[in-house]
CSV table of C-alpha atoms and ligand atoms in Angstrom, one decimal:
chain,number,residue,atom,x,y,z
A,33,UNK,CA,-28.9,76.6,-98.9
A,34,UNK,CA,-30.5,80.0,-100.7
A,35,UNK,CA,-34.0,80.7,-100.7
A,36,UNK,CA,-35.5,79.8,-103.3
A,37,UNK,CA,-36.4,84.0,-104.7
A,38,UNK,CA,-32.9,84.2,-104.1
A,39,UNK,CA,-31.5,81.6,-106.4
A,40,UNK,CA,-33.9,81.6,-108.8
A,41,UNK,CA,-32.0,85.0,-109.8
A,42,UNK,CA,-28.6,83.2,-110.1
A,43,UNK,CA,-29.5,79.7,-111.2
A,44,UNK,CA,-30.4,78.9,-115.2
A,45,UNK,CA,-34.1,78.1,-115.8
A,46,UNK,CA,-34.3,74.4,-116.5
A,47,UNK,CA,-36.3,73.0,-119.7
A,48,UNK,CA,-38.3,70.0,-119.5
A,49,UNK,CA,-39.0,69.3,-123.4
A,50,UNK,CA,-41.0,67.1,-125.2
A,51,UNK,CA,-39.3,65.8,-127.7
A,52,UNK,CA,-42.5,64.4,-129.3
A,53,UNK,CA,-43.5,60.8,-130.5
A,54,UNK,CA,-40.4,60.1,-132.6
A,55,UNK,CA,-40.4,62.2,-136.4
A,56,UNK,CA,-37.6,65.1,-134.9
A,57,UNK,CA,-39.8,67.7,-137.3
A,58,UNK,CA,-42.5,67.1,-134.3
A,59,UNK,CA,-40.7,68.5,-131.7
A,60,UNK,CA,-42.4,72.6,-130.9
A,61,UNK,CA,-40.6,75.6,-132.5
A,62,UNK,CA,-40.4,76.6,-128.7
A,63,UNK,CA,-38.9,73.3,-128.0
A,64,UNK,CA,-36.4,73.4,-130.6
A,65,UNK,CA,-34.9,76.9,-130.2
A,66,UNK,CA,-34.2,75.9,-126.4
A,67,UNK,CA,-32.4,72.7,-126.7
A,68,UNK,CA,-30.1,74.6,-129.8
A,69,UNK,CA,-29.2,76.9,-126.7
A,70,UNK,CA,-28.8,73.9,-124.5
A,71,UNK,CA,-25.0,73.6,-122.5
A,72,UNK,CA,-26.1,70.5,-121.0
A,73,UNK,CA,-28.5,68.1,-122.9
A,74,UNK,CA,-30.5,64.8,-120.8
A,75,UNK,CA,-32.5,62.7,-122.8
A,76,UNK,CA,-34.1,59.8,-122.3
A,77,UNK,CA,-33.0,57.6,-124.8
A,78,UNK,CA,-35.4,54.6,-124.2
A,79,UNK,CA,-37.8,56.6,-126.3
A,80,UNK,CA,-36.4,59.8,-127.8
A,81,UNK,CA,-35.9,59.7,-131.1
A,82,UNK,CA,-31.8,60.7,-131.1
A,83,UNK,CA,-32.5,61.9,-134.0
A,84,UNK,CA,-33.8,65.4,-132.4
A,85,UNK,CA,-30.2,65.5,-131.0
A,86,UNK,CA,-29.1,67.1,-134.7
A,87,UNK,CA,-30.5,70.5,-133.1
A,88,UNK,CA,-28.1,70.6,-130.3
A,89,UNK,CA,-24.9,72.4,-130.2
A,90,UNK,CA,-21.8,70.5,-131.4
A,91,UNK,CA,-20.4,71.2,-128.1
A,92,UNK,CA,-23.5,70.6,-126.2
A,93,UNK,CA,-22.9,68.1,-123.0
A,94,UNK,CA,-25.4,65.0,-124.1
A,95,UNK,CA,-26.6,62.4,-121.6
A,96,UNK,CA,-28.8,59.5,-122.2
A,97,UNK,CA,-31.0,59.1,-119.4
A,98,UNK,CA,-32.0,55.3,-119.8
A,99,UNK,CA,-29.3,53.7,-117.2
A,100,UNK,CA,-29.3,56.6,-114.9
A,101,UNK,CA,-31.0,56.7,-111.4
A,102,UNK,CA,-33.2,59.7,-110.5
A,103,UNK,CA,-30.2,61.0,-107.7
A,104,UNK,CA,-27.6,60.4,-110.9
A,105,UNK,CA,-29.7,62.4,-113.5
A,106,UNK,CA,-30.9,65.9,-110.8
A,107,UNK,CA,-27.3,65.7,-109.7
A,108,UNK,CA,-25.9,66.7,-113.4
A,109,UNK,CA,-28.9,68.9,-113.8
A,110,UNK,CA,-28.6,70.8,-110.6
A,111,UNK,CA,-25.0,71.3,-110.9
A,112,UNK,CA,-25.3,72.6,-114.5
A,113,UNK,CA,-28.0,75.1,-113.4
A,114,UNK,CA,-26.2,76.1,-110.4
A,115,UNK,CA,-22.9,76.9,-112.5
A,116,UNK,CA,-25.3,79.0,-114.8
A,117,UNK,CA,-25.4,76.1,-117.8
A,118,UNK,CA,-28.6,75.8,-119.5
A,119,UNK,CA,-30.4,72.6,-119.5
A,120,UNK,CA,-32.5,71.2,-121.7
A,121,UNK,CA,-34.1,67.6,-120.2
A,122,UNK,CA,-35.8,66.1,-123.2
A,123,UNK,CA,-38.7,64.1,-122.5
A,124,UNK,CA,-40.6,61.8,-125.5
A,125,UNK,CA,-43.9,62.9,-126.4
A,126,UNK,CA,-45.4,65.4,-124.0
A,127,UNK,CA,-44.0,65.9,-120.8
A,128,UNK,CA,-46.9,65.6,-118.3
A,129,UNK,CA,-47.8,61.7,-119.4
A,130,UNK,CA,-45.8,59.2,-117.5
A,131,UNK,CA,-42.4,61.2,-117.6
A,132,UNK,CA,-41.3,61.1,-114.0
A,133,UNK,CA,-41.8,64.7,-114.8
A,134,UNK,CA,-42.7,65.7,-111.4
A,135,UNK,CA,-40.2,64.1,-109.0
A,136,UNK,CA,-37.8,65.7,-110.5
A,137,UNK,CA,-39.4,68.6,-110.3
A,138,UNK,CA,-39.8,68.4,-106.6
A,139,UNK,CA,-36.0,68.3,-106.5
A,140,UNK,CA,-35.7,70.9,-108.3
A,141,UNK,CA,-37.8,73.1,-105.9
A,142,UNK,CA,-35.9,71.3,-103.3
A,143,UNK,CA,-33.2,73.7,-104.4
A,144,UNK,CA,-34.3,76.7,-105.3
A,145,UNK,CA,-34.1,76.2,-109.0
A,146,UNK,CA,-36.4,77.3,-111.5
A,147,UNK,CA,-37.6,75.3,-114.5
A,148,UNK,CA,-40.2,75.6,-117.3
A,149,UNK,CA,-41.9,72.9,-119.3
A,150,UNK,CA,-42.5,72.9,-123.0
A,151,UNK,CA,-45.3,70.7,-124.1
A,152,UNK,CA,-45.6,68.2,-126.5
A,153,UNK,CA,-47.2,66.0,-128.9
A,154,UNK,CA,-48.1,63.0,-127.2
A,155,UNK,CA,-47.7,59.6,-128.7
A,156,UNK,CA,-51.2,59.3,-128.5
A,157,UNK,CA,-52.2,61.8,-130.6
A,158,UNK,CA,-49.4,61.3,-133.3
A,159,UNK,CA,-50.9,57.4,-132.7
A,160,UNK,CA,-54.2,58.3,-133.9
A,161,UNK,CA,-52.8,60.9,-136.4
A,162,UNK,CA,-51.2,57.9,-137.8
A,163,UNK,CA,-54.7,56.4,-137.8
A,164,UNK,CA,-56.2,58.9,-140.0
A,165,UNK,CA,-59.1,58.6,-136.7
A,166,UNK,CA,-60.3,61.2,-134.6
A,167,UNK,CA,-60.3,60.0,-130.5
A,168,UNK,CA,-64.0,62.0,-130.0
A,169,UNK,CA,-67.3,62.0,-132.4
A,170,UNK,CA,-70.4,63.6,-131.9
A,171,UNK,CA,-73.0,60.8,-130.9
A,172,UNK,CA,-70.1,58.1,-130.8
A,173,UNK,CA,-68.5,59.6,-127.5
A,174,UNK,CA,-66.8,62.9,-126.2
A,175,UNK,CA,-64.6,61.5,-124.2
A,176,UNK,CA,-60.6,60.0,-124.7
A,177,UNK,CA,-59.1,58.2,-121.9
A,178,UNK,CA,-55.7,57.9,-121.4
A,179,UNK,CA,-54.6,55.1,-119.0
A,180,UNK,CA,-52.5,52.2,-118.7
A,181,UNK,CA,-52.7,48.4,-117.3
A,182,UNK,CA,-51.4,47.6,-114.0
A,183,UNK,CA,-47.5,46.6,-114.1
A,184,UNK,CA,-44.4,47.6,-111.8
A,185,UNK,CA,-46.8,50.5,-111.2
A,186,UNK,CA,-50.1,50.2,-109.2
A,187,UNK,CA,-53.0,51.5,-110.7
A,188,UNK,CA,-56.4,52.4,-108.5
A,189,UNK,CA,-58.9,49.9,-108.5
A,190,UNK,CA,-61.5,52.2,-109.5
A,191,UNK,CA,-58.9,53.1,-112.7
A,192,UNK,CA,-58.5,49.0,-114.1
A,193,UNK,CA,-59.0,49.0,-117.1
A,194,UNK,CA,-62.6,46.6,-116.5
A,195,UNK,CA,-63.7,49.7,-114.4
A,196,UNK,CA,-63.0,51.9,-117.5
A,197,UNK,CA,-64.5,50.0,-119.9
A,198,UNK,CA,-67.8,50.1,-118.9
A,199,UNK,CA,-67.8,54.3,-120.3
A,200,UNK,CA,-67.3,52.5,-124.2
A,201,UNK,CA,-65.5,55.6,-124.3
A,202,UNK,CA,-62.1,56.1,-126.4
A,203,UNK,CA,-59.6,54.6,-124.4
A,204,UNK,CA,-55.5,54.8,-125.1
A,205,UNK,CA,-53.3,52.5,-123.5
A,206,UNK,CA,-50.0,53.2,-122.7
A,207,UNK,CA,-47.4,50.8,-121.7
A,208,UNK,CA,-49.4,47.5,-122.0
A,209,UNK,CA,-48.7,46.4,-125.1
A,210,UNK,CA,-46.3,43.2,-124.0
A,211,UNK,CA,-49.5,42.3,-122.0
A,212,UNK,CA,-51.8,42.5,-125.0
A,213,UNK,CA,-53.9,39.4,-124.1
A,214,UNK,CA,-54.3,40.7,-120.9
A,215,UNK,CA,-55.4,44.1,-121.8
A,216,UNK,CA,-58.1,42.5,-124.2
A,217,UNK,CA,-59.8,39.9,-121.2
A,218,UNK,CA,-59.7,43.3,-119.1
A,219,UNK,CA,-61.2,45.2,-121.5
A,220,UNK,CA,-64.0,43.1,-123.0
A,221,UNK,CA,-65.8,43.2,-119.3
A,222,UNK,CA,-66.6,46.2,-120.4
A,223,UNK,CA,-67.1,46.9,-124.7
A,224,UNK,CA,-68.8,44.5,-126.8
A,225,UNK,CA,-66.4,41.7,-128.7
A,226,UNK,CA,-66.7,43.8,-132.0
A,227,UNK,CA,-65.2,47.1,-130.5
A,228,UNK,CA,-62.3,48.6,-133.2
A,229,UNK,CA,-59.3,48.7,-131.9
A,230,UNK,CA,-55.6,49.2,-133.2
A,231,UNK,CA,-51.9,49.7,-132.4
A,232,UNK,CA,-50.0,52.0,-133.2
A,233,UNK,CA,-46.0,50.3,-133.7
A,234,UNK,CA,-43.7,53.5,-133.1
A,235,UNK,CA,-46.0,56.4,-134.8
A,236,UNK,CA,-44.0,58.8,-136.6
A,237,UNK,CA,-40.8,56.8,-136.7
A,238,UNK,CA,-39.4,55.2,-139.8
A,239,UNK,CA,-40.6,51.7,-138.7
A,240,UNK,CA,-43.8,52.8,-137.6
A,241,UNK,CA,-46.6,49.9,-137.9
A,242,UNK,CA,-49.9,49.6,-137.3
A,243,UNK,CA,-52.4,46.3,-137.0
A,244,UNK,CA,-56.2,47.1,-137.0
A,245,UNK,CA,-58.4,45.2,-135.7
A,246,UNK,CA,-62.0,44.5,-133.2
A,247,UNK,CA,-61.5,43.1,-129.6
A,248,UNK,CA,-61.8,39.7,-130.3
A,249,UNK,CA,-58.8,39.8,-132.4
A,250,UNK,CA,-56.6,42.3,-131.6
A,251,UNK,CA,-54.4,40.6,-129.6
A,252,UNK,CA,-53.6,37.6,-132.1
A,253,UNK,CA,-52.6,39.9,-134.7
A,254,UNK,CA,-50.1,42.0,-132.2
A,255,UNK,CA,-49.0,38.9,-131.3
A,256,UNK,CA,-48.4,37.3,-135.0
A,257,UNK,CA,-46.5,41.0,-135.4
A,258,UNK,CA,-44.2,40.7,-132.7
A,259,UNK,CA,-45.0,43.8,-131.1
A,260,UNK,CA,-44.6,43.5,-127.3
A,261,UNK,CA,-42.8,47.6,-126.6
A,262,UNK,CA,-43.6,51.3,-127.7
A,263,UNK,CA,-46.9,50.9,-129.2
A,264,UNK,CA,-50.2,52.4,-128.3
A,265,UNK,CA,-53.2,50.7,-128.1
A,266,UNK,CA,-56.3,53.0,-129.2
A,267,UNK,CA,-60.0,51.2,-128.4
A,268,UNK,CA,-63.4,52.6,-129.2
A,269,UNK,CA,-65.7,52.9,-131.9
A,270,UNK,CA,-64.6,56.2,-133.7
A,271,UNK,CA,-62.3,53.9,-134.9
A,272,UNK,CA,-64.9,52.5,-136.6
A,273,UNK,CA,-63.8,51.8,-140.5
A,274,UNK,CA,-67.4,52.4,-141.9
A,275,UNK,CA,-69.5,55.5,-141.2
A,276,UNK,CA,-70.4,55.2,-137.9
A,277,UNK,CA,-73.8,53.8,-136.8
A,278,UNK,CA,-76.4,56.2,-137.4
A,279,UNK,CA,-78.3,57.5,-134.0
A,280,UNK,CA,-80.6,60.7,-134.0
A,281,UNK,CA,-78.4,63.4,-135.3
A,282,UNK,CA,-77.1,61.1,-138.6
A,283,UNK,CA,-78.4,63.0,-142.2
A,284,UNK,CA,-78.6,61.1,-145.4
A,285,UNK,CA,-76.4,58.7,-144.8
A,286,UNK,CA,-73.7,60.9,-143.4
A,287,UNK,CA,-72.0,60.0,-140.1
A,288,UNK,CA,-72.9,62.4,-137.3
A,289,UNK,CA,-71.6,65.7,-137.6
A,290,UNK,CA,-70.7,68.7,-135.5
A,291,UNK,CA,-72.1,71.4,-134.6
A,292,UNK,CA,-68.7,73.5,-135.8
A,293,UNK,CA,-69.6,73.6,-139.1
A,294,UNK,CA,-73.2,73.2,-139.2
A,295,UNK,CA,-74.4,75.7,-141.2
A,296,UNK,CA,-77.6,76.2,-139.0
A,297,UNK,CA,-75.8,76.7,-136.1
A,298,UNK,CA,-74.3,80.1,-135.1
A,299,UNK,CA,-71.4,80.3,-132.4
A,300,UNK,CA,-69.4,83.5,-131.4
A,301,UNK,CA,-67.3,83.2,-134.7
A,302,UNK,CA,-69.9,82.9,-137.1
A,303,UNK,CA,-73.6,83.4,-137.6
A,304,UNK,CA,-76.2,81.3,-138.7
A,305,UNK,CA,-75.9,80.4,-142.4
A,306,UNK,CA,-72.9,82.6,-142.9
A,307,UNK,CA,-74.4,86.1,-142.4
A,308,UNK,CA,-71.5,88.0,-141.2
B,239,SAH,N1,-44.9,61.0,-122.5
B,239,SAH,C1,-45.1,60.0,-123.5
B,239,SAH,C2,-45.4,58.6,-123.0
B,239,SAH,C3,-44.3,58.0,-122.2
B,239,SAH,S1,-44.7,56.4,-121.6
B,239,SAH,C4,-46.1,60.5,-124.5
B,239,SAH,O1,-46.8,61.5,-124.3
B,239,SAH,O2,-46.2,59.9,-125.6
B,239,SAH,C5,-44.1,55.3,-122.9
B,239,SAH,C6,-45.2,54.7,-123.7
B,239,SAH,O3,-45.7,55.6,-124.6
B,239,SAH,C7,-44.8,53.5,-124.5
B,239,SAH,O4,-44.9,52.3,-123.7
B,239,SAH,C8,-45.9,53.5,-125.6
B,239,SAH,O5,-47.1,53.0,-125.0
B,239,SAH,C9,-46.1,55.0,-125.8
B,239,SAH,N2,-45.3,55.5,-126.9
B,239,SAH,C10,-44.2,56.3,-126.8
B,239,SAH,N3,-43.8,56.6,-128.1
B,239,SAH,C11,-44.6,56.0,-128.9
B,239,SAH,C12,-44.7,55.9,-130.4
B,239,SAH,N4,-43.9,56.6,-131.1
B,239,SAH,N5,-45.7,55.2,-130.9
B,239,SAH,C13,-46.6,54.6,-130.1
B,239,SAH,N6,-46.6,54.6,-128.8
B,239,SAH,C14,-45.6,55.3,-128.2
């Protein structure tokens, strides 16, 4: 086998792309322009939107990655990069969140062939996009967590969602929506019963859906929509649908705000009261 310095000077770079959460339009410019170059085109079609496929060539080799193993998918990868093909491997939302990104990867460097990844935007931002909500507030928290609840894959004990609780901080839940009422027991060890929390049905696709909700009731209304695949659970109280509860730094009124735009606040952009 080459080196790897060696082939990395014959072989094509691969892409790793994501594709984003579903609307084609939110795939990166960077994103697009590579998988219009793209000979050879995997996607994996349990989530990505086929609809981003309209940017690949007409004669573009396209394979849908859903009933492939990991040996069937790196063998038409490597063997496109090795005969100088460029491949594009289209990921859904951003690449680094439960892709499988980095096995293949390891193949990859296995054989001495170089690859880039394009980010993405994540299906949980585009689900709290959707929700009109922003995942930190001043006072509220200043932290988003991004986890899932225990299926096929194990998760650390100190990582269950009970454990994670306990911060009250944003939380976003991937791949636990067919478990909803289990999510909500794990989660109420840790928020109070009156937490917001909603799900996010598909964000960004045509169908998209959301239920709001608080803990305690969440799960009866996913359940009553039938939504048991490909929705994100957001928890916390920036979700809130009033102002948020007042603490120390709340004026007037008005929920806590941040120091950004304070105008008695100076940072290396601008000076205090808008002096520049
Ligand atoms: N890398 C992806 C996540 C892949 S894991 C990303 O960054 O979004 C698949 C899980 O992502 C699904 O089970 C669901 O929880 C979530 N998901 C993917 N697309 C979604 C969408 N359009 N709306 C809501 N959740 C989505």
């Amino acid at each position: 086998m080459n080196k790897p310095a060696e082939s990395a000077k014959r072989f094509q770079t691969i892409y790793f792309i994501g594709s984003g959460p579903g609307d084609p339009e939110l795939i990166t410019v960077k994103g697009k322009r590579l998988l219009k170059k793209a000979d050879v085109i995997v996607y994996a079609g349990s989530l990505v939107n086929e609809k981003v496929l309209q940017y690949a060539r007409k004669d573009a080799l396209v394979y849908n990655s859903a009933s492939m193993t990991l040996d069937e998918i790196m063998k038409i990868m490597v063997k496109a990069a090795k005969s100088g093909k460029r491949v594009a491997r289209l990921h859904t939302g951003d690449p680094t969140l439960y892709s499988a990104l980095q096995e293949q990867a390891f193949v990859l460097e296995k054989y001495g062939i170089p690859y880039k990844v394009i980010p993405g935007v994540s299906s949980a931002f585009a689900s709290a996009c959707a929700l009109k909500k922003e995942l930190t507030l001043p006072e509220i928290t200043q932290t988003a967590i991004f986890t899932r609840l225990e299926g096929n894959t194990i998760v650390p004990e100190k990582e269950k969602l009970s454990e994670l609780s306990k911060h009250n901080a944003t939380m976003c839940i991937f791949l636990s929506v067919g478990m909803i009422d289990k999510v909500v027991d794990e989660l109420k060890k840790g928020y109070p019963d009156n937490t917001p929390a909603a799900v996010v049905y598909r964000a960004t696709w045509e169908d998209e859906k959301i239920v709001r909700g608080r803990l305690k009731d969440i799960a009866k209304k996913v359940n009553r929509a039938g939504i048991k695949r490909q929705a994100m659970i957001i928890v916390g109280k920036t979700l809130n649908p009033s102002i948020p509860p007042l603490t120390k730094g709340g004026k007037g009124g008005l929920p806590p705000t941040s120091k950004l735009y304070d105008k008695g606040f100076e940072h290396g952009c601008r000076k205090k009261n808008n002096k520049y």
